[in-house]
Amino acid sequence: MPESALLHELVSAAAQRWPAAPALTYGPRSLNYGELDAAVRRFAAALVHLGLPRTGRVGIYLEKRFETVIASFGAPAAGGVFVPMNPLLKAEQVAFIAQDCNVQVLVTSPERLALLAPVLAACPDLRHVVLTEPPAQPPALPPGVALYTWEALLAGPAAPAHRVVDTDLCAILYTSG
């Protein structure tokens, strides 16, 4: 592996070396590095297929789970920028972050989306919401915002990622201070 690497290349390099080695464990489920790399690539392709531009922002409002990790590596693999949002934040705080950094894609859970729905209209750049699983009932989203489930999104067609170089913005981190 070269001395410096892009964030998403770390997963690919580990998958080449140890494809069957455990990479993530969440409850009784595990993903090995080969599976993680494949999921990161599928998520990246899905973002490009959605039209995420180079350096487009992907907000991730989830607790620690597989989708959080996959989205965090997949956004930069697509040429985008991941924006982790602390799962303890209130809806208004999440909306502030999404508006402040122009989040175009939001990855969250149905439960968290139910809390956010009333404030999403304040996020003019938001175009896509990706839910970790199908919602019990369809959420009310602002006009022009499309809803996808994680599984359906990752099953979509492949698309080549934007060119990514070592000086590209990878993440935007908001602190509590």
PDB file of C-alpha atoms in Angstrom:
ATOM      1  CA  MET A   1       0.000   0.000   0.000  1.00  0.00           C
ATOM      2  CA  PRO A   2       1.351   3.468  -0.822  1.00  0.00           C
ATOM      3  CA  GLU A   3       2.461   5.750   1.976  1.00  0.00           C
ATOM      4  CA  SER A   4      -0.641   7.923   1.584  1.00  0.00           C
ATOM      5  CA  ALA A   5      -4.084   6.740   0.579  1.00  0.00           C
ATOM      6  CA  LEU A   6      -7.550   8.128   0.180  1.00  0.00           C
ATOM      7  CA  LEU A   7     -10.007   7.217   2.927  1.00  0.00           C
ATOM      8  CA  HIS A   8     -12.058   4.745   0.908  1.00  0.00           C
ATOM      9  CA  GLU A   9      -8.882   3.069  -0.367  1.00  0.00           C
ATOM     10  CA  LEU A  10      -8.153   1.863   3.164  1.00  0.00           C
ATOM     11  CA  VAL A  11     -11.156  -0.482   2.967  1.00  0.00           C
ATOM     12  CA  SER A  12     -10.187  -1.673  -0.524  1.00  0.00           C
ATOM     13  CA  ALA A  13      -6.606  -2.349   0.568  1.00  0.00           C
ATOM     14  CA  ALA A  14      -7.783  -4.357   3.586  1.00  0.00           C
ATOM     15  CA  ALA A  15     -10.194  -6.293   1.354  1.00  0.00           C
ATOM     16  CA  GLN A  16      -7.359  -7.193  -1.010  1.00  0.00           C
ATOM     17  CA  ARG A  17      -5.179  -8.419   1.855  1.00  0.00           C
ATOM     18  CA  TRP A  18      -7.764 -10.079   4.103  1.00  0.00           C
ATOM     19  CA  PRO A  19     -11.093 -10.424   2.250  1.00  0.00           C
ATOM     20  CA  ALA A  20     -12.545 -12.974   4.691  1.00  0.00           C
ATOM     21  CA  ALA A  21     -11.334 -11.283   7.880  1.00  0.00           C
ATOM     22  CA  PRO A  22     -14.024  -9.677  10.045  1.00  0.00           C
ATOM     23  CA  ALA A  23     -14.253  -5.928   9.496  1.00  0.00           C
ATOM     24  CA  LEU A  24     -17.407  -4.999  11.431  1.00  0.00           C
ATOM     25  CA  THR A  25     -19.608  -6.646  14.020  1.00  0.00           C
ATOM     26  CA  TYR A  26     -22.998  -5.331  15.058  1.00  0.00           C
ATOM     27  CA  GLY A  27     -24.987  -7.553  17.373  1.00  0.00           C
ATOM     28  CA  PRO A  28     -25.015 -11.072  15.956  1.00  0.00           C
ATOM     29  CA  ARG A  29     -24.113  -9.917  12.431  1.00  0.00           C
ATOM     30  CA  SER A  30     -20.645  -9.422  10.947  1.00  0.00           C
ATOM     31  CA  LEU A  31     -19.226  -8.122   7.690  1.00  0.00           C
ATOM     32  CA  ASN A  32     -15.847  -9.197   6.410  1.00  0.00           C
ATOM     33  CA  TYR A  33     -13.560  -6.813   4.527  1.00  0.00           C
ATOM     34  CA  GLY A  34     -14.614  -8.185   1.136  1.00  0.00           C
ATOM     35  CA  GLU A  35     -18.291  -7.582   1.947  1.00  0.00           C
ATOM     36  CA  LEU A  36     -17.558  -4.144   3.384  1.00  0.00           C
ATOM     37  CA  ASP A  37     -15.591  -3.139   0.290  1.00  0.00           C
ATOM     38  CA  ALA A  38     -18.395  -4.343  -2.006  1.00  0.00           C
ATOM     39  CA  ALA A  39     -21.001  -2.416   0.023  1.00  0.00           C
ATOM     40  CA  VAL A  40     -18.887   0.766  -0.023  1.00  0.00           C
ATOM     41  CA  ARG A  41     -18.556   0.475  -3.807  1.00  0.00           C
ATOM     42  CA  ARG A  42     -22.301  -0.117  -4.256  1.00  0.00           C
ATOM     43  CA  PHE A  43     -23.159   2.873  -2.061  1.00  0.00           C
ATOM     44  CA  ALA A  44     -20.695   5.075  -3.961  1.00  0.00           C
ATOM     45  CA  ALA A  45     -22.185   3.978  -7.297  1.00  0.00           C
ATOM     46  CA  ALA A  46     -25.688   4.669  -5.965  1.00  0.00           C
ATOM     47  CA  LEU A  47     -24.722   8.208  -4.935  1.00  0.00           C
ATOM     48  CA  VAL A  48     -23.335   8.921  -8.383  1.00  0.00           C
ATOM     49  CA  HIS A  49     -26.473   7.436  -9.954  1.00  0.00           C
ATOM     50  CA  LEU A  50     -28.561   9.819  -7.802  1.00  0.00           C
ATOM     51  CA  GLY A  51     -26.605  12.682  -9.323  1.00  0.00           C
ATOM     52  CA  LEU A  52     -24.415  13.583  -6.349  1.00  0.00           C
ATOM     53  CA  PRO A  53     -21.835  15.981  -7.791  1.00  0.00           C
ATOM     54  CA  ARG A  54     -18.150  15.936  -6.980  1.00  0.00           C
ATOM     55  CA  THR A  55     -17.806  17.323  -3.428  1.00  0.00           C
ATOM     56  CA  GLY A  56     -21.581  16.975  -2.884  1.00  0.00           C
ATOM     57  CA  ARG A  57     -22.496  16.607   0.784  1.00  0.00           C
ATOM     58  CA  VAL A  58     -23.892  13.404   2.313  1.00  0.00           C
ATOM     59  CA  GLY A  59     -25.293  13.818   5.833  1.00  0.00           C
ATOM     60  CA  ILE A  60     -25.228  10.716   8.040  1.00  0.00           C
ATOM     61  CA  TYR A  61     -27.601  10.904  11.004  1.00  0.00           C
ATOM     62  CA  LEU A  62     -27.333   7.412  12.480  1.00  0.00           C
ATOM     63  CA  GLU A  63     -26.113   5.594  15.512  1.00  0.00           C
ATOM     64  CA  LYS A  64     -23.205   3.150  15.199  1.00  0.00           C
ATOM     65  CA  ARG A  65     -24.249   0.495  12.659  1.00  0.00           C
ATOM     66  CA  PHE A  66     -23.129  -0.993   9.338  1.00  0.00           C
ATOM     67  CA  GLU A  67     -24.826   1.689   7.244  1.00  0.00           C
ATOM     68  CA  THR A  68     -22.989   4.427   9.150  1.00  0.00           C
ATOM     69  CA  VAL A  69     -19.608   2.954   8.266  1.00  0.00           C
ATOM     70  CA  ILE A  70     -20.544   2.131   4.673  1.00  0.00           C
ATOM     71  CA  ALA A  71     -21.904   5.631   4.048  1.00  0.00           C
ATOM     72  CA  SER A  72     -18.866   7.234   5.712  1.00  0.00           C
ATOM     73  CA  PHE A  73     -16.496   5.449   3.322  1.00  0.00           C
ATOM     74  CA  GLY A  74     -18.879   5.390   0.360  1.00  0.00           C
ATOM     75  CA  ALA A  75     -19.485   9.136   0.139  1.00  0.00           C
ATOM     76  CA  PRO A  76     -15.794   9.969  -0.421  1.00  0.00           C
ATOM     77  CA  ALA A  77     -15.456   6.935  -2.717  1.00  0.00           C
ATOM     78  CA  ALA A  78     -18.112   8.580  -4.923  1.00  0.00           C
ATOM     79  CA  GLY A  79     -16.234  11.877  -4.844  1.00  0.00           C
ATOM     80  CA  GLY A  80     -18.584  13.320  -2.233  1.00  0.00           C
ATOM     81  CA  VAL A  81     -18.091  14.637   1.277  1.00  0.00           C
ATOM     82  CA  PHE A  82     -19.521  12.857   4.311  1.00  0.00           C
ATOM     83  CA  VAL A  83     -21.023  14.890   7.136  1.00  0.00           C
ATOM     84  CA  PRO A  84     -21.479  12.817  10.301  1.00  0.00           C
ATOM     85  CA  MET A  85     -24.259  14.158  12.505  1.00  0.00           C
ATOM     86  CA  ASN A  86     -24.137  13.223  16.159  1.00  0.00           C
ATOM     87  CA  PRO A  87     -27.130  10.953  16.883  1.00  0.00           C
ATOM     88  CA  LEU A  88     -27.715  12.855  20.124  1.00  0.00           C
ATOM     89  CA  LEU A  89     -28.455  16.118  18.303  1.00  0.00           C
ATOM     90  CA  LYS A  90     -31.964  17.527  18.228  1.00  0.00           C
ATOM     91  CA  ALA A  91     -33.836  17.965  14.953  1.00  0.00           C
ATOM     92  CA  GLU A  92     -33.155  21.709  14.760  1.00  0.00           C
ATOM     93  CA  GLN A  93     -29.416  21.129  15.234  1.00  0.00           C
ATOM     94  CA  VAL A  94     -29.356  18.518  12.467  1.00  0.00           C
ATOM     95  CA  ALA A  95     -31.267  20.879  10.178  1.00  0.00           C
ATOM     96  CA  PHE A  96     -28.755  23.656  10.935  1.00  0.00           C
ATOM     97  CA  ILE A  97     -25.848  21.392   9.929  1.00  0.00           C
ATOM     98  CA  ALA A  98     -27.630  20.179   6.800  1.00  0.00           C
ATOM     99  CA  GLN A  99     -28.432  23.742   5.762  1.00  0.00           C
ATOM    100  CA  ASP A 100     -25.032  25.163   6.724  1.00  0.00           C
ATOM    101  CA  CYS A 101     -23.018  22.733   4.616  1.00  0.00           C
ATOM    102  CA  ASN A 102     -25.557  22.145   1.836  1.00  0.00           C
ATOM    103  CA  VAL A 103     -26.363  18.469   2.458  1.00  0.00           C
ATOM    104  CA  GLN A 104     -27.869  16.942  -0.689  1.00  0.00           C
ATOM    105  CA  VAL A 105     -28.281  13.357   0.522  1.00  0.00           C
ATOM    106  CA  LEU A 106     -29.318  12.385   4.053  1.00  0.00           C
ATOM    107  CA  VAL A 107     -28.823   8.840   5.357  1.00  0.00           C
ATOM    108  CA  THR A 108     -30.903   8.084   8.439  1.00  0.00           C
ATOM    109  CA  SER A 109     -33.366   5.680  10.025  1.00  0.00           C
ATOM    110  CA  PRO A 110     -37.175   5.864   9.851  1.00  0.00           C
ATOM    111  CA  GLU A 111     -37.299   6.778  13.552  1.00  0.00           C
ATOM    112  CA  ARG A 112     -34.860   9.648  13.142  1.00  0.00           C
ATOM    113  CA  LEU A 113     -36.572  10.854   9.974  1.00  0.00           C
ATOM    114  CA  ALA A 114     -39.857  11.096  11.862  1.00  0.00           C
ATOM    115  CA  LEU A 115     -38.142  13.561  14.224  1.00  0.00           C
ATOM    116  CA  LEU A 116     -36.542  15.499  11.365  1.00  0.00           C
ATOM    117  CA  ALA A 117     -39.505  15.720   8.980  1.00  0.00           C
ATOM    118  CA  PRO A 118     -40.851  19.013  10.417  1.00  0.00           C
ATOM    119  CA  VAL A 119     -37.512  20.812   9.926  1.00  0.00           C
ATOM    120  CA  LEU A 120     -36.327  19.419   6.586  1.00  0.00           C
ATOM    121  CA  ALA A 121     -37.998  22.225   4.652  1.00  0.00           C
ATOM    122  CA  ALA A 122     -35.237  24.465   6.067  1.00  0.00           C
ATOM    123  CA  CYS A 123     -32.681  22.456   4.064  1.00  0.00           C
ATOM    124  CA  PRO A 124     -32.995  23.806   0.500  1.00  0.00           C
ATOM    125  CA  ASP A 125     -30.215  21.660  -0.988  1.00  0.00           C
ATOM    126  CA  LEU A 126     -31.620  18.346   0.275  1.00  0.00           C
ATOM    127  CA  ARG A 127     -32.688  16.175  -2.658  1.00  0.00           C
ATOM    128  CA  HIS A 128     -32.540  12.585  -1.387  1.00  0.00           C
ATOM    129  CA  VAL A 129     -33.263  10.766   1.877  1.00  0.00           C
ATOM    130  CA  VAL A 130     -31.976   7.223   2.294  1.00  0.00           C
ATOM    131  CA  LEU A 131     -33.579   5.156   5.064  1.00  0.00           C
ATOM    132  CA  THR A 132     -31.890   2.161   6.632  1.00  0.00           C
ATOM    133  CA  GLU A 133     -35.169   0.221   6.386  1.00  0.00           C
ATOM    134  CA  PRO A 134     -38.671   0.863   5.039  1.00  0.00           C
ATOM    135  CA  PRO A 135     -40.767   3.221   7.195  1.00  0.00           C
ATOM    136  CA  ALA A 136     -43.961   1.980   8.858  1.00  0.00           C
ATOM    137  CA  GLN A 137     -45.783   4.823   7.109  1.00  0.00           C
ATOM    138  CA  PRO A 138     -44.547   7.166   4.382  1.00  0.00           C
ATOM    139  CA  PRO A 139     -43.010  10.311   5.877  1.00  0.00           C
ATOM    140  CA  ALA A 140     -44.020  13.790   4.799  1.00  0.00           C
ATOM    141  CA  LEU A 141     -41.022  15.189   2.935  1.00  0.00           C
ATOM    142  CA  PRO A 142     -40.573  18.628   1.399  1.00  0.00           C
ATOM    143  CA  PRO A 143     -41.370  18.893  -2.321  1.00  0.00           C
ATOM    144  CA  GLY A 144     -38.504  17.734  -4.512  1.00  0.00           C
ATOM    145  CA  VAL A 145     -37.010  15.362  -1.912  1.00  0.00           C
ATOM    146  CA  ALA A 146     -36.983  11.708  -2.999  1.00  0.00           C
ATOM    147  CA  LEU A 147     -37.085   8.804  -0.550  1.00  0.00           C
ATOM    148  CA  TYR A 148     -35.115   5.549  -0.924  1.00  0.00           C
ATOM    149  CA  THR A 149     -34.525   2.512   1.216  1.00  0.00           C
ATOM    150  CA  TRP A 150     -30.949   1.401   1.772  1.00  0.00           C
ATOM    151  CA  GLU A 151     -31.540  -1.996   0.177  1.00  0.00           C
ATOM    152  CA  ALA A 152     -33.222  -0.577  -2.945  1.00  0.00           C
ATOM    153  CA  LEU A 153     -30.540   2.081  -3.356  1.00  0.00           C
ATOM    154  CA  LEU A 154     -27.683  -0.403  -3.186  1.00  0.00           C
ATOM    155  CA  ALA A 155     -29.443  -2.713  -5.664  1.00  0.00           C
ATOM    156  CA  GLY A 156     -29.452   0.024  -8.317  1.00  0.00           C
ATOM    157  CA  PRO A 157     -27.239   0.257 -11.398  1.00  0.00           C
ATOM    158  CA  ALA A 158     -23.517   0.838 -11.198  1.00  0.00           C
ATOM    159  CA  ALA A 159     -22.124   4.233 -12.116  1.00  0.00           C
ATOM    160  CA  PRO A 160     -18.512   5.366 -12.336  1.00  0.00           C
ATOM    161  CA  ALA A 161     -17.426   7.566  -9.442  1.00  0.00           C
ATOM    162  CA  HIS A 162     -16.084  11.064  -9.826  1.00  0.00           C
ATOM    163  CA  ARG A 163     -12.323  11.399  -9.958  1.00  0.00           C
ATOM    164  CA  VAL A 164     -11.003  11.740  -6.410  1.00  0.00           C
ATOM    165  CA  VAL A 165      -7.593  13.193  -5.575  1.00  0.00           C
ATOM    166  CA  ASP A 166      -5.705  13.531  -2.315  1.00  0.00           C
ATOM    167  CA  THR A 167      -6.504  17.231  -1.939  1.00  0.00           C
ATOM    168  CA  ASP A 168     -10.295  16.766  -2.176  1.00  0.00           C
ATOM    169  CA  LEU A 169     -12.475  17.541   0.795  1.00  0.00           C
ATOM    170  CA  CYS A 170     -13.454  14.253   2.438  1.00  0.00           C
ATOM    171  CA  ALA A 171     -15.530  15.195   5.499  1.00  0.00           C
ATOM    172  CA  ILE A 172     -17.069  18.128   7.289  1.00  0.00           C
ATOM    173  CA  LEU A 173     -17.109  17.651  11.046  1.00  0.00           C
ATOM    174  CA  TYR A 174     -19.191  19.759  13.407  1.00  0.00           C
ATOM    175  CA  THR A 175     -18.100  19.845  17.022  1.00  0.00           C
ATOM    176  CA  SER A 176     -20.124  20.544  20.115  1.00  0.00           C
ATOM    177  CA  GLY A 177     -17.974  23.522  21.125  1.00  0.00           C
TER     178      GLY A 177
END
